[in-house]
PDB file of C-alpha atoms in Angstrom:
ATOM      1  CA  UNK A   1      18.992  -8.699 -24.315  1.00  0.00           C
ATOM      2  CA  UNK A   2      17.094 -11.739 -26.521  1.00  0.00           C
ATOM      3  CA  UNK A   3      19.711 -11.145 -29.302  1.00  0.00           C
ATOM      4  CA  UNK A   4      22.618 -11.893 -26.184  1.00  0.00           C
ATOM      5  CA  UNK A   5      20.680 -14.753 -24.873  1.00  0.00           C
ATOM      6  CA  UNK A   6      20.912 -16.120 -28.357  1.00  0.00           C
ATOM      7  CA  UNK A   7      23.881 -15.269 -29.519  1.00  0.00           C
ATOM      8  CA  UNK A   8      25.667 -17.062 -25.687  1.00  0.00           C
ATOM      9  CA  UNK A   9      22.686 -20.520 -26.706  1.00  0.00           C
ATOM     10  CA  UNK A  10      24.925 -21.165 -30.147  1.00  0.00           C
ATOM     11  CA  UNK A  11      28.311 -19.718 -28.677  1.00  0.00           C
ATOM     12  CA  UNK A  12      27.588 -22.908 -26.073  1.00  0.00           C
ATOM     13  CA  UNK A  13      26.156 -25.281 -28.037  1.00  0.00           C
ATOM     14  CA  UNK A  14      27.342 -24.799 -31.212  1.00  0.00           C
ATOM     15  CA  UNK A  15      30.765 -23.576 -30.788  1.00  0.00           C
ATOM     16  CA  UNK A  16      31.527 -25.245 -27.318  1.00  0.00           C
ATOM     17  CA  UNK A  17      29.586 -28.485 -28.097  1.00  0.00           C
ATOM     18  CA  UNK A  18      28.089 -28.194 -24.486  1.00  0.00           C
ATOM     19  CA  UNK A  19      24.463 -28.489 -25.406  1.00  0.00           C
ATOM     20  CA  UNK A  20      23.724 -26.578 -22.458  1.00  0.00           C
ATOM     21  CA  UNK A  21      19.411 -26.101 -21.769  1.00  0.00           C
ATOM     22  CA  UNK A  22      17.832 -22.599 -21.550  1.00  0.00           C
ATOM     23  CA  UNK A  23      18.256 -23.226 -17.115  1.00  0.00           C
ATOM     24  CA  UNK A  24      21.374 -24.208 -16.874  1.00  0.00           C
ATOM     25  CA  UNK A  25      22.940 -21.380 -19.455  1.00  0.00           C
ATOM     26  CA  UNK A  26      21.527 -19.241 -16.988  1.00  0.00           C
ATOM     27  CA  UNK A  27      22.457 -20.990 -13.976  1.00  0.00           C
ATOM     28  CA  UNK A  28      26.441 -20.530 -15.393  1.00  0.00           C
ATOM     29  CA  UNK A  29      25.677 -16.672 -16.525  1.00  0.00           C
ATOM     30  CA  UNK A  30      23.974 -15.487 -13.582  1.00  0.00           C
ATOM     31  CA  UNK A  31      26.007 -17.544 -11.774  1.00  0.00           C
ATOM     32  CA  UNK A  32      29.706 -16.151 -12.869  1.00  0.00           C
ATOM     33  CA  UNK A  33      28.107 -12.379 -12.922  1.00  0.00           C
ATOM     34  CA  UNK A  34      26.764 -12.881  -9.521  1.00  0.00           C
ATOM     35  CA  UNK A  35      29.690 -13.779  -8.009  1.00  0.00           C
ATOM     36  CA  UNK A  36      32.049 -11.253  -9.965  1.00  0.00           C
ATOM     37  CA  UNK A  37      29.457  -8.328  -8.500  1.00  0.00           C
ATOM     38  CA  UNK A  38      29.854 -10.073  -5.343  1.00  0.00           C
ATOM     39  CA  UNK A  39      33.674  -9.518  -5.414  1.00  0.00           C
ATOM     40  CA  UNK A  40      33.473  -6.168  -6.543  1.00  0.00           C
ATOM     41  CA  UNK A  41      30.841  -5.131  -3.885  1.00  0.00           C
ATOM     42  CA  UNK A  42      32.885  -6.545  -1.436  1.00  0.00           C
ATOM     43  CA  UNK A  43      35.930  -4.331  -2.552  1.00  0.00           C
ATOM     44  CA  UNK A  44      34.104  -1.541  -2.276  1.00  0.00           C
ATOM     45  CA  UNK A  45      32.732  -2.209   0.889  1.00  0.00           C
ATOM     46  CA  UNK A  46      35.848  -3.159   2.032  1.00  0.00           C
ATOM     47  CA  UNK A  47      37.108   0.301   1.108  1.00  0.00           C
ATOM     48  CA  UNK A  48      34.080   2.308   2.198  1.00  0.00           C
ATOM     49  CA  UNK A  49      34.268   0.920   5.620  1.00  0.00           C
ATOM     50  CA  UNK A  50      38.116   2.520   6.568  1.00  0.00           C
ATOM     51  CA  UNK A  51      36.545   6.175   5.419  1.00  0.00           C
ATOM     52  CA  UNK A  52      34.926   8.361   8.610  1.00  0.00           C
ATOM     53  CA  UNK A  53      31.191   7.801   7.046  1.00  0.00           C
ATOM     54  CA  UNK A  54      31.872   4.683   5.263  1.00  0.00           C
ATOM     55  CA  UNK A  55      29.209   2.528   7.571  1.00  0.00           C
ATOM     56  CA  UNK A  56      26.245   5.139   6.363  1.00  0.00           C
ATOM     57  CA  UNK A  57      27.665   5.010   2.566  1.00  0.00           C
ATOM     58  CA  UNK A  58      27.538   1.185   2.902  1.00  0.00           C
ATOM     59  CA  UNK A  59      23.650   1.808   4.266  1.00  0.00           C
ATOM     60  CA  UNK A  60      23.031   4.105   1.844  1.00  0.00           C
ATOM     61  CA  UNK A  61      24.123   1.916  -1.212  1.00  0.00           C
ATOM     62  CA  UNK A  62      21.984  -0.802   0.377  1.00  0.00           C
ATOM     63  CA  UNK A  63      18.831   1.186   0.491  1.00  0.00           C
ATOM     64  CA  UNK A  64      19.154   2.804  -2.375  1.00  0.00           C
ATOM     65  CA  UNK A  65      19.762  -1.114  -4.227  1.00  0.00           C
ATOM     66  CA  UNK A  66      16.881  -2.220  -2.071  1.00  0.00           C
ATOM     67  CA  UNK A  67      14.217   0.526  -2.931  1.00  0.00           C
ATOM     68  CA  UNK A  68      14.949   0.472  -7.284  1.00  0.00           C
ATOM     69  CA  UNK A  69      13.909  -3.443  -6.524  1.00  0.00           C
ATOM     70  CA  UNK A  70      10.852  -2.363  -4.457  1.00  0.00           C
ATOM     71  CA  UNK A  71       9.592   0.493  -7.090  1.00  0.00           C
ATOM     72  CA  UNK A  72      10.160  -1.125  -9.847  1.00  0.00           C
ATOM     73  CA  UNK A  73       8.793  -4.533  -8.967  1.00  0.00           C
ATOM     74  CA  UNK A  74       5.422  -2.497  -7.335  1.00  0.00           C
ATOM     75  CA  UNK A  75       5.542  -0.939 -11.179  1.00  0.00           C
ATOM     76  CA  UNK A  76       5.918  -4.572 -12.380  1.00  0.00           C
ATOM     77  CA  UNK A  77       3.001  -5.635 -10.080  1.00  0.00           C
ATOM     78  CA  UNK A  78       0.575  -2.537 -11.494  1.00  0.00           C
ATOM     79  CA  UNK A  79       1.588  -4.088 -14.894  1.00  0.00           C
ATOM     80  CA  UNK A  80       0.442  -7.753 -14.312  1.00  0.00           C
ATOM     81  CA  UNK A  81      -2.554  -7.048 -12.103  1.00  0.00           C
ATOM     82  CA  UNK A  82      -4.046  -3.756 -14.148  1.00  0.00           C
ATOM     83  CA  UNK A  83      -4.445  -1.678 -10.835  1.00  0.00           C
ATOM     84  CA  UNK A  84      -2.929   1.568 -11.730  1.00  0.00           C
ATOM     85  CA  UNK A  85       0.175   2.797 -14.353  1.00  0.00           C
ATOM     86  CA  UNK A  86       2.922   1.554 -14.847  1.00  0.00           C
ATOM     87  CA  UNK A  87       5.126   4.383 -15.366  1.00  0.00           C
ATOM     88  CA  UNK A  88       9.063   4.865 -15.700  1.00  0.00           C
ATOM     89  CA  UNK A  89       8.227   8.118 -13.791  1.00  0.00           C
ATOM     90  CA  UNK A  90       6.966   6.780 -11.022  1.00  0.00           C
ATOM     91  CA  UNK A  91       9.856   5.004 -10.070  1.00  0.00           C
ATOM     92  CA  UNK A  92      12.196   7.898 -10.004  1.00  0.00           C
ATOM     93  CA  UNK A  93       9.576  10.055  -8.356  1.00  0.00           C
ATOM     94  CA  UNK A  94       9.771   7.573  -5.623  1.00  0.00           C
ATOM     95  CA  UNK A  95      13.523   7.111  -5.678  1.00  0.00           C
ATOM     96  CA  UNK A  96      13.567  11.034  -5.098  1.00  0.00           C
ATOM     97  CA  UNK A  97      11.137  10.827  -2.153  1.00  0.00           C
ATOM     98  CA  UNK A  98      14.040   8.514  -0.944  1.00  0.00           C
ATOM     99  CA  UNK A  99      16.808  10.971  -1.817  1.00  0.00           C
ATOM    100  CA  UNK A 100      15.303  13.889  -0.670  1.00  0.00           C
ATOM    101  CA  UNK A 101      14.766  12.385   2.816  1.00  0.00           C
ATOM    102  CA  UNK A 102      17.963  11.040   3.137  1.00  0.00           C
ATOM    103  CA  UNK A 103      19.253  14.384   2.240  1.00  0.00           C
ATOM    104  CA  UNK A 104      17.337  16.072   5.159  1.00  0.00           C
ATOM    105  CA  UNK A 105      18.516  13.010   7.564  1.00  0.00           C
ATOM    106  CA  UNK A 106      22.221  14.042   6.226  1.00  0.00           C
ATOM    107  CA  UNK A 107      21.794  17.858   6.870  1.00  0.00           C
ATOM    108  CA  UNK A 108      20.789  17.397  10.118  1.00  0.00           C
ATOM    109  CA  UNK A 109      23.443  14.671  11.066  1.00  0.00           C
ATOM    110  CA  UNK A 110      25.993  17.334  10.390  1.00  0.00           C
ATOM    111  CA  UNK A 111      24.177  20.052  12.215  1.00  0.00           C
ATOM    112  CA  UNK A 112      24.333  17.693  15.079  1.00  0.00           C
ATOM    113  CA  UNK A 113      28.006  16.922  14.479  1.00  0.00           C
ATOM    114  CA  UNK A 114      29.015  20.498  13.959  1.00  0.00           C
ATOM    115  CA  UNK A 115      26.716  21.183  17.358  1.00  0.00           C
ATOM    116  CA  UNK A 116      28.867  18.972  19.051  1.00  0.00           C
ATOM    117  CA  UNK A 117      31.890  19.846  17.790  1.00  0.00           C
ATOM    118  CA  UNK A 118      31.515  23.832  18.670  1.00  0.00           C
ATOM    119  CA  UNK A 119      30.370  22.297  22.331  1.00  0.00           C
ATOM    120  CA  UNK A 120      33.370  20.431  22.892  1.00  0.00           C
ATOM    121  CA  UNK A 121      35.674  23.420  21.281  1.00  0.00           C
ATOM    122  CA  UNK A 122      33.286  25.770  23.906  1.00  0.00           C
ATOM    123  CA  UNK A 123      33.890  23.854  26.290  1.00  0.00           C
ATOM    124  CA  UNK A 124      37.160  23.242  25.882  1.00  0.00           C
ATOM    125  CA  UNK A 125      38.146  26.618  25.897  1.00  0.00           C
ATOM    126  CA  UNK A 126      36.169  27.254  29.466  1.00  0.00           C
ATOM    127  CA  UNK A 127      37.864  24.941  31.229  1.00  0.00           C
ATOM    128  CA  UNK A 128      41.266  26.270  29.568  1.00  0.00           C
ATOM    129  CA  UNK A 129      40.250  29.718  31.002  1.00  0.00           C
ATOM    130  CA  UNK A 130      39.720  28.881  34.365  1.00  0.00           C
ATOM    131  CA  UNK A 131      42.409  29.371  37.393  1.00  0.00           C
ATOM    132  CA  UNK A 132      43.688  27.274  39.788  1.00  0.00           C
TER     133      UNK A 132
END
């Protein structure tokens, strides 16, 4: 990643001739990839939304985003302050704990779903059954 950062200092300045500081190179560059994930993200999204499930995919991606920043900057943390490891491992044992539980949250979301589906076809079929 150094090498890149270099290599984009003397593409600006040297080649360009924009004598650009250390801040505002990365002002532009986190600036245009920000805002091309932002258009992708917001494609996908887009798309997820029109599929049956799309709202809890759109969750899901969120969390998931949201808990590799929280384990890895606790790692980070346990780094700088010298209170405990900090391990690669313990980051994807916690993003597990994560999965796993969403996996038992999604088992039993379609347990409930197939519940009510059998209901209504139960039901469905009683009052079909019944004479007038």
């Amino acid at each position: 990643m150094n090498g890149l950062h270099d290599i984009l200092i003397r593409i600006s300045n040297d080649v360009l001739g924009l004598n650009l500081t250390d801040k505002e190179l990365h002002f532009w560059i986190m600036g245009v990839i920000g805002i091309g994930v932002f258009f992708f993200i917001f494609a996908v999204t887009k798309w997820l939304s029109k599929m049956p499930f799309g709202i809890t995919m759109i969750s899901f991606l969120y969390t998931m985003t949201f808990m590799f920043v929280l384990v890895f900057a606790i790692e980070i943390q346990q780094a700088i302050t010298n209170r405990g490891n900090m391990e690669f491992a313990d980051a994807v044992i916690g993003l597990w704990g994560f999965l796993v539980l969403f996996m038992v949250y999604a088992a039993l979301a379609l347990l409930v779903i197939a519940g009510r589906q059998l209901f209504k076809k139960y039901d469905n079929d009683r009052n079909t059954n019944v004479k007038m």
